[in-house]
Short mmCIF file of C-alpha atoms and ligand atoms in Angstrom, two decimals:
data_model
loop_
_atom_site.label_atom_id
_atom_site.label_comp_id
_atom_site.label_asym_id
_atom_site.label_seq_id
_atom_site.Cartn_x
_atom_site.Cartn_y
_atom_site.Cartn_z
CA MET F 1 18.30 -17.80 18.83
CA ALA F 2 20.65 -15.75 16.72
CA GLU F 3 19.13 -12.82 14.91
CA THR F 4 19.74 -14.28 11.43
CA ASP F 5 18.26 -17.68 12.38
CA ALA F 6 15.17 -15.98 13.76
CA THR F 7 14.74 -13.98 10.56
CA ALA F 8 15.23 -17.09 8.41
CA GLU F 9 12.63 -18.97 10.44
CA LEU F 10 10.17 -16.07 10.17
CA ALA F 11 10.70 -16.01 6.39
CA ALA F 12 10.12 -19.78 6.14
CA GLN F 13 6.89 -19.58 8.16
CA LEU F 14 5.70 -16.65 6.09
CA VAL F 15 6.37 -18.41 2.78
CA ALA F 16 4.50 -21.46 4.14
CA GLY F 17 1.47 -19.18 4.50
CA ASP F 18 1.45 -18.65 8.28
CA ARG F 19 -0.68 -15.53 8.80
CA ARG F 20 0.74 -14.73 12.20
CA ALA F 21 4.26 -14.85 10.76
CA LEU F 22 3.09 -12.49 8.02
CA ALA F 23 1.67 -10.04 10.56
CA ARG F 24 4.87 -10.28 12.64
CA ALA F 25 7.02 -9.67 9.57
CA ILE F 26 5.06 -6.53 8.68
CA THR F 27 5.31 -5.26 12.26
CA LEU F 28 9.07 -5.76 12.01
CA ILE F 29 9.16 -3.84 8.74
CA GLU F 30 7.18 -0.96 10.22
CA SER F 31 9.53 -0.57 13.17
CA THR F 32 12.06 2.24 13.04
CA ARG F 33 14.42 0.67 15.60
CA ALA F 34 17.88 0.21 14.10
CA ASP F 35 18.12 -3.53 14.97
CA HIS F 36 14.62 -4.11 13.56
CA ARG F 37 15.57 -2.26 10.36
CA ARG F 38 18.56 -4.58 10.00
CA GLN F 39 16.39 -7.67 10.48
CA ALA F 40 13.76 -6.28 8.11
CA GLU F 41 16.37 -5.76 5.42
CA SER F 42 17.65 -9.30 5.77
CA LEU F 43 14.03 -10.58 5.74
CA SER F 44 13.28 -8.61 2.56
CA SER F 45 16.28 -10.04 0.74
CA THR F 46 15.44 -13.59 1.87
CA LEU F 47 11.89 -13.15 0.57
CA LEU F 48 12.86 -11.54 -2.72
CA GLU F 49 12.84 -14.74 -4.77
CA HIS F 50 9.22 -15.38 -3.71
CA THR F 51 7.98 -11.96 -4.75
CA GLY F 52 6.86 -10.20 -7.91
CA LYS F 53 4.19 -12.65 -9.04
CA SER F 54 1.13 -10.71 -7.94
CA LEU F 55 -0.92 -8.11 -9.73
CA ARG F 56 -0.33 -4.83 -7.91
CA LEU F 57 -3.28 -2.49 -8.07
CA GLY F 58 -3.44 1.06 -6.72
CA ILE F 59 -6.90 2.31 -5.76
CA SER F 60 -7.54 5.96 -5.04
CA GLY F 61 -10.35 8.45 -4.63
CA VAL F 62 -11.44 11.25 -2.32
CA PRO F 63 -12.84 10.34 1.12
CA GLY F 64 -16.48 9.26 0.77
CA VAL F 65 -16.23 8.12 -2.85
CA GLY F 66 -16.66 4.54 -1.65
CA LYS F 67 -13.14 3.08 -1.62
CA SER F 68 -13.67 0.70 1.27
CA THR F 69 -17.12 -0.35 0.03
CA PHE F 70 -15.56 -0.96 -3.40
CA ILE F 71 -12.59 -2.90 -2.06
CA GLU F 72 -14.89 -5.08 0.05
CA ALA F 73 -17.08 -5.95 -2.98
CA PHE F 74 -14.17 -6.22 -5.40
CA GLY F 75 -12.06 -8.29 -3.00
CA LEU F 76 -14.89 -10.75 -2.35
CA HIS F 77 -15.48 -11.06 -6.11
CA LEU F 78 -11.79 -11.87 -6.63
CA ILE F 79 -11.79 -14.47 -3.88
CA GLU F 80 -14.81 -16.10 -5.47
CA ALA F 81 -12.81 -16.24 -8.70
CA GLY F 82 -10.07 -18.15 -6.84
CA HIS F 83 -7.66 -15.33 -5.98
CA ARG F 84 -6.04 -14.45 -2.67
CA VAL F 85 -6.29 -10.76 -1.93
CA ALA F 86 -4.12 -8.52 0.24
CA VAL F 87 -5.17 -4.95 1.02
CA LEU F 88 -2.57 -2.41 2.13
CA ALA F 89 -2.85 1.35 2.51
CA VAL F 90 -0.81 4.48 2.10
CA ASP F 91 -2.25 7.26 4.20
CA PRO F 92 0.08 10.14 4.92
CA SER F 93 -2.61 11.89 6.96
CA SER F 94 -2.88 9.18 9.61
CA PRO F 95 -0.23 10.53 12.01
CA ARG F 96 -2.14 13.80 12.30
CA THR F 97 -5.71 12.55 12.41
CA GLY F 98 -4.84 9.59 14.61
CA GLY F 99 -7.11 7.25 12.65
CA SER F 100 -5.67 5.67 9.53
CA ILE F 101 -7.59 4.46 6.52
CA LEU F 102 -8.33 0.77 6.93
CA GLY F 103 -7.83 1.31 10.64
CA ASP F 104 -11.52 1.22 11.34
CA LYS F 105 -12.43 -2.39 12.06
CA THR F 106 -15.98 -2.00 10.78
CA ARG F 107 -14.71 -1.28 7.28
CA MET F 108 -14.52 -4.27 4.92
CA GLU F 109 -16.02 -6.46 7.57
CA GLU F 110 -16.72 -9.53 5.47
CA LEU F 111 -13.47 -9.34 3.52
CA SER F 112 -11.40 -8.94 6.68
CA ARG F 113 -12.85 -12.18 8.10
CA HIS F 114 -12.04 -14.18 4.98
CA THR F 115 -9.13 -16.62 5.11
CA ASP F 116 -8.13 -15.71 1.55
CA ALA F 117 -7.85 -12.01 2.42
CA PHE F 118 -5.28 -10.10 4.41
CA ILE F 119 -5.92 -6.46 5.37
CA ARG F 120 -3.31 -4.19 6.86
CA PRO F 121 -3.85 -0.53 7.79
CA SER F 122 -1.41 2.16 6.77
CA PRO F 123 1.73 2.33 8.88
CA SER F 124 1.51 5.49 10.93
CA GLY F 125 4.12 8.14 11.47
CA GLY F 126 6.91 9.49 9.39
CA THR F 127 7.07 11.05 5.98
CA LEU F 128 5.08 9.95 2.96
CA GLY F 129 8.36 8.55 1.61
CA GLY F 130 8.79 6.50 4.78
CA VAL F 131 5.20 5.22 4.68
CA ALA F 132 5.57 4.28 0.99
CA ARG F 133 8.84 2.49 1.72
CA ARG F 134 7.28 0.38 4.48
CA THR F 135 4.22 -0.34 2.31
CA ARG F 136 6.52 -1.51 -0.49
CA GLU F 137 8.24 -3.95 1.85
CA ALA F 138 4.85 -5.10 3.22
CA MET F 139 3.80 -5.73 -0.39
CA LEU F 140 6.79 -8.04 -0.87
CA CYS F 141 5.80 -9.90 2.31
CA VAL F 142 2.20 -10.52 1.22
CA GLU F 143 3.43 -11.66 -2.19
CA ALA F 144 5.84 -14.11 -0.57
CA ALA F 145 2.91 -15.36 1.54
CA GLY F 146 1.05 -16.26 -1.65
CA PHE F 147 -1.40 -13.39 -2.14
CA ASP F 148 -1.73 -12.95 -5.90
CA VAL F 149 -3.65 -9.66 -6.01
CA VAL F 150 -2.42 -6.76 -3.90
CA LEU F 151 -4.71 -3.75 -3.57
CA ILE F 152 -3.05 -0.60 -2.27
CA GLU F 153 -5.57 1.97 -1.15
CA THR F 154 -4.76 5.61 -0.83
CA VAL F 155 -6.78 8.66 0.04
CA GLY F 156 -7.03 11.22 -2.76
CA VAL F 157 -4.88 14.04 -1.52
CA GLY F 158 -2.35 14.42 -4.30
CA GLN F 159 1.15 13.31 -3.36
CA SER F 160 0.08 9.92 -2.07
CA GLU F 161 -1.30 8.92 -5.50
CA THR F 162 2.09 9.44 -7.04
CA ALA F 163 3.64 7.35 -4.28
CA VAL F 164 1.13 4.53 -4.82
CA ALA F 165 1.49 4.66 -8.61
CA GLY F 166 5.20 4.21 -7.90
CA LEU F 167 4.45 0.88 -6.18
CA THR F 168 1.85 -0.65 -8.46
CA ASP F 169 1.28 -2.11 -11.95
CA MET F 170 -2.03 -0.39 -12.50
CA PHE F 171 -3.72 2.66 -11.04
CA VAL F 172 -7.51 2.80 -10.58
CA LEU F 173 -9.21 6.08 -9.73
CA LEU F 174 -12.70 6.06 -8.20
CA LEU F 175 -14.90 9.09 -8.86
CA THR F 176 -18.43 10.06 -7.86
CA PRO F 177 -21.38 10.69 -10.19
CA ALA F 178 -21.10 14.42 -9.37
CA GLY F 179 -19.58 14.63 -12.84
CA GLY F 180 -18.29 17.86 -14.35
CA ASP F 181 -18.30 19.70 -11.02
CA ASP F 182 -16.09 17.03 -9.58
CA LEU F 183 -13.66 17.26 -12.46
CA GLN F 184 -12.65 20.76 -11.38
CA GLY F 185 -11.30 19.43 -8.12
CA ILE F 186 -9.26 16.64 -9.64
CA LYS F 187 -5.72 17.48 -10.42
CA LYS F 188 -4.62 16.81 -13.96
CA GLY F 189 -1.63 14.87 -12.67
CA ILE F 190 -3.86 12.35 -10.90
CA VAL F 191 -6.03 11.72 -13.94
CA GLU F 192 -2.84 11.20 -15.92
CA LEU F 193 -1.86 8.40 -13.56
CA ALA F 194 -5.15 6.51 -14.02
CA ASP F 195 -5.24 3.39 -16.17
CA LEU F 196 -8.87 2.95 -15.27
CA ILE F 197 -11.46 5.41 -13.99
CA VAL F 198 -14.51 3.99 -12.22
CA VAL F 199 -17.56 6.14 -11.50
CA ASN F 200 -18.93 4.60 -8.31
CA LYS F 201 -22.44 4.87 -6.82
CA ALA F 202 -24.13 4.14 -10.15
CA ASP F 203 -27.33 2.97 -8.46
CA GLY F 204 -30.89 4.13 -7.83
CA ASP F 205 -31.50 7.78 -8.65
CA LEU F 206 -27.80 8.30 -9.33
CA ILE F 207 -27.72 6.08 -12.46
CA PRO F 208 -28.36 8.87 -15.02
CA ALA F 209 -25.83 11.19 -13.30
CA ALA F 210 -23.28 8.37 -13.21
CA GLU F 211 -23.70 7.72 -16.94
CA ARG F 212 -23.33 11.46 -17.68
CA ALA F 213 -20.23 11.59 -15.50
CA ARG F 214 -18.81 8.55 -17.26
CA ARG F 215 -19.20 10.28 -20.63
CA ASP F 216 -17.76 13.58 -19.30
CA TYR F 217 -14.74 11.85 -17.82
CA ALA F 218 -14.16 9.81 -20.96
CA ALA F 219 -14.16 13.02 -23.03
CA ALA F 220 -11.92 14.83 -20.53
CA LEU F 221 -9.54 11.89 -20.32
CA HIS F 222 -8.85 12.06 -24.02
CA LEU F 223 -8.08 15.74 -23.72
CA LEU F 224 -5.96 15.39 -20.60
CA ARG F 225 -4.03 12.29 -21.29
CA SER F 226 -2.12 10.75 -24.12
CA PRO F 227 -2.35 6.98 -24.01
CA GLU F 228 0.72 5.03 -22.93
CA GLY F 229 1.45 2.88 -25.95
CA ALA F 230 -0.87 -0.06 -26.21
CA TRP F 231 -3.30 0.83 -23.39
CA LEU F 232 -5.99 3.44 -23.73
CA PRO F 233 -7.32 4.29 -20.25
CA LYS F 234 -10.96 3.33 -19.75
CA VAL F 235 -13.84 4.94 -17.92
CA MET F 236 -16.58 2.72 -16.50
CA LYS F 237 -19.27 2.87 -13.87
CA CYS F 238 -20.25 0.54 -11.04
CA SER F 239 -22.10 0.35 -7.76
CA ALA F 240 -19.91 -0.93 -4.97
CA MET F 241 -23.04 -1.12 -2.83
CA SER F 242 -25.16 -3.32 -5.12
CA GLY F 243 -22.23 -5.05 -6.81
CA GLU F 244 -23.43 -4.02 -10.26
CA GLY F 245 -20.46 -3.57 -12.60
CA ILE F 246 -17.85 -4.99 -10.19
CA ALA F 247 -17.27 -8.04 -12.40
CA ASP F 248 -16.81 -5.72 -15.40
CA VAL F 249 -14.19 -3.72 -13.52
CA TRP F 250 -12.26 -6.92 -12.86
CA SER F 251 -12.57 -7.90 -16.54
CA SER F 252 -11.04 -4.56 -17.49
CA VAL F 253 -8.23 -5.05 -15.00
CA GLU F 254 -7.52 -8.47 -16.51
CA GLU F 255 -7.61 -6.95 -19.97
CA PHE F 256 -5.10 -4.32 -18.85
CA ARG F 257 -2.88 -7.03 -17.43
CA THR F 258 -2.91 -8.98 -20.71
CA VAL F 259 -2.19 -5.89 -22.83
CA ALA F 260 0.34 -4.45 -20.38
CA LYS F 261 2.25 -7.72 -20.09
CA ALA F 262 2.36 -8.29 -23.83
CA SER F 263 3.41 -4.73 -24.61
CA GLY F 264 5.96 -4.48 -21.82
CA ILE F 265 4.16 -1.74 -19.83
CA ILE F 266 4.32 -3.72 -16.57
CA THR F 267 7.96 -4.72 -17.09
CA ARG F 268 8.88 -1.10 -17.82
CA ARG F 269 6.97 0.25 -14.82
CA ARG F 270 8.54 -2.29 -12.47
CA ALA F 271 12.01 -1.55 -13.81
CA GLU F 272 11.50 2.19 -13.29
CA GLN F 273 10.06 1.55 -9.82
CA ALA F 274 13.04 -0.61 -8.86
CA ALA F 275 15.48 2.10 -9.95
CA ALA F 276 13.46 4.79 -8.14
CA TRP F 277 13.38 2.56 -5.05
CA MET F 278 17.16 2.30 -5.09
CA TRP F 279 17.44 6.10 -5.19
CA ASP F 280 14.86 6.46 -2.41
CA GLU F 281 16.92 4.11 -0.28
CA ILE F 282 20.09 6.06 -1.02
CA THR F 283 18.40 9.37 -0.19
CA GLU F 284 16.74 8.12 3.00
CA THR F 285 19.88 6.37 4.22
CA LEU F 286 22.20 9.28 3.48
CA ILE F 287 19.92 11.80 5.15
CA ALA F 288 19.48 9.57 8.22
CA GLU F 289 23.26 9.14 8.49
CA LEU F 290 23.88 12.84 8.02
CA LYS F 291 21.39 13.75 10.72
CA HIS F 292 22.96 11.30 13.16
CA ASP F 293 26.56 12.15 12.38
CA GLN F 294 28.10 13.66 15.53
CA ARG F 295 30.78 15.54 13.56
CA VAL F 296 28.27 17.73 11.76
CA GLN F 297 25.60 18.17 14.46
CA SER F 298 26.69 21.60 15.70
CA GLU F 299 27.45 22.76 12.17
CA ILE F 300 23.95 21.76 11.03
CA GLU F 301 22.37 23.67 13.92
CA ARG F 302 24.51 26.77 13.33
CA LEU F 303 23.99 26.85 9.57
CA GLU F 304 20.28 26.09 9.80
CA SER F 305 19.78 29.08 12.08
CA GLU F 306 21.85 31.24 9.72
CA VAL F 307 19.63 30.11 6.84
CA ARG F 308 16.57 31.06 8.90
CA ASP F 309 18.08 34.48 9.61
CA GLY F 310 18.88 34.96 5.96
CA THR F 311 22.60 35.46 6.56
CA ILE F 312 23.55 32.56 4.32
CA SER F 313 21.80 31.05 1.32
CA PRO F 314 20.24 27.58 1.68
CA SER F 315 22.34 26.16 -1.14
CA GLN F 316 25.57 27.54 0.31
CA ALA F 317 24.72 26.13 3.75
CA ALA F 318 23.85 22.75 2.24
CA ARG F 319 27.18 22.64 0.43
CA LEU F 320 29.11 23.49 3.62
CA ILE F 321 27.31 20.78 5.61
CA LEU F 322 27.87 18.20 2.89
CA GLN F 323 31.53 19.16 2.58
CA GLN F 324 32.00 18.47 6.25
CA PHE F 325 30.01 15.20 6.06
CA THR F 326 31.89 13.76 3.09
CA PRO F 327 34.83 16.14 2.61
CA HIS F 328 36.64 14.02 0.04
CA ARG F 329 33.65 13.64 -2.27
CA ILE F 330 31.70 16.83 -2.41
CA ASN F 331 32.51 19.15 -5.23
CA ASP F 332 32.70 22.73 -3.99
CA GLY F 333 31.58 24.17 -7.30
CA THR F 334 35.05 24.91 -8.70
CA LYS F 335 37.07 21.81 -7.94
CA THR F 336 36.77 18.62 -5.94
CA SER F 337 38.06 19.40 -2.50
CA VAL F 338 40.29 16.88 -0.80
CA LEU F 339 41.09 16.91 2.91
P1 GDP N 1 -14.29 5.89 1.39
O1 GDP N 1 -14.16 7.01 2.34
O2 GDP N 1 -13.85 6.29 0.01
O3 GDP N 1 -13.65 4.62 1.84
O4 GDP N 1 -15.88 5.61 1.25
P2 GDP N 1 -16.79 4.52 1.95
O5 GDP N 1 -16.63 3.18 1.33
O6 GDP N 1 -16.62 4.61 3.42
O7 GDP N 1 -18.25 5.06 1.52
C1 GDP N 1 -18.69 6.36 1.84
C2 GDP N 1 -20.21 6.38 1.81
O8 GDP N 1 -20.69 6.14 0.49
C3 GDP N 1 -20.84 5.31 2.69
O9 GDP N 1 -21.98 5.86 3.29
C4 GDP N 1 -21.20 4.22 1.72
O10 GDP N 1 -22.31 3.46 2.15
C5 GDP N 1 -21.56 5.02 0.47
N1 GDP N 1 -21.34 4.24 -0.75
C6 GDP N 1 -20.22 3.55 -1.08
N2 GDP N 1 -20.38 2.93 -2.26
C7 GDP N 1 -21.61 3.24 -2.69
C8 GDP N 1 -22.38 2.90 -3.86
O11 GDP N 1 -21.95 2.16 -4.75
N3 GDP N 1 -23.63 3.44 -3.95
C9 GDP N 1 -24.15 4.26 -3.00
N4 GDP N 1 -25.37 4.73 -3.20
N5 GDP N 1 -23.47 4.58 -1.90
C10 GDP N 1 -22.23 4.08 -1.73
#
């Protein structure tokens, strides 16, 4: 079968809700082989008209805060309310540690068995930008397959939150009842991304600490963050283990969706994300082409070693390489040089 026919058939099966087609499509998207990339691009554009209808939710928090326990409880609650839930992950640490988040089969055991849930571990390998790009395409696939809530989990290490916030409509940050002490370790930038903060593990002996933490975070949030128009970020508490407060978290998410749709927050975020995506694609594609361009290979090696030795400045070397790569376009600082 011709490549385009095969891709069209895969797209049709996926849109019809075939789970194996969905898994195959995501495997295709995660591949770095040039012919697979081409097929993945054609798949993505075929699927485009079926995408965009889900609620895209980023969920973050440090390891051990209870992300997988929360997603299991939250996901099952959503399914009970009639939703179909996809769980994806962005984990830039997975290539080094070998084990990715969501990779452990014992996590989210009940949710992963459910027919209305689809769980996919983080693609491994490559840069954070590359992982985010593949997750974005996987998100379009699950949307086309009819999942109406997409949860994107990330581990709280800094850069990955920004990447996930760049993919989603709403960003939820899970924190522990450790309270004020914990606040020291959380970067201001991450709190600024949060539309909703949830203090998890509010159960048993931890209930008073969780309530104190909730109040501390609420106070800190107002100092750290100016609200984005119509939505004032909320702080709540829950127990992912007992299920207490999970329904309230979903109510707050729905409230955000209503406010954010009416006030244009979601439309604006998606527009900015689409533009940023275009620039990511341009950057990734140009750099890949530059690195594979035979004409500049030896020049890149020579200039890189000169940069390392300190005999040429990085910006000067970059300009020389770019001039050779696209000689008719790169401005040399004084005039546009033409071959
Ligand atoms: P993750 O690393 O953020 O995904 O965290 P996990 O979901 O794996 O949870 C880490 C640990 O915290 C596990 O031992 C969980 O049983 C525990 N845990 C998760 N949620 C809760 C909760 O709501 N209450 C309590 N007491 N423990 C929890």
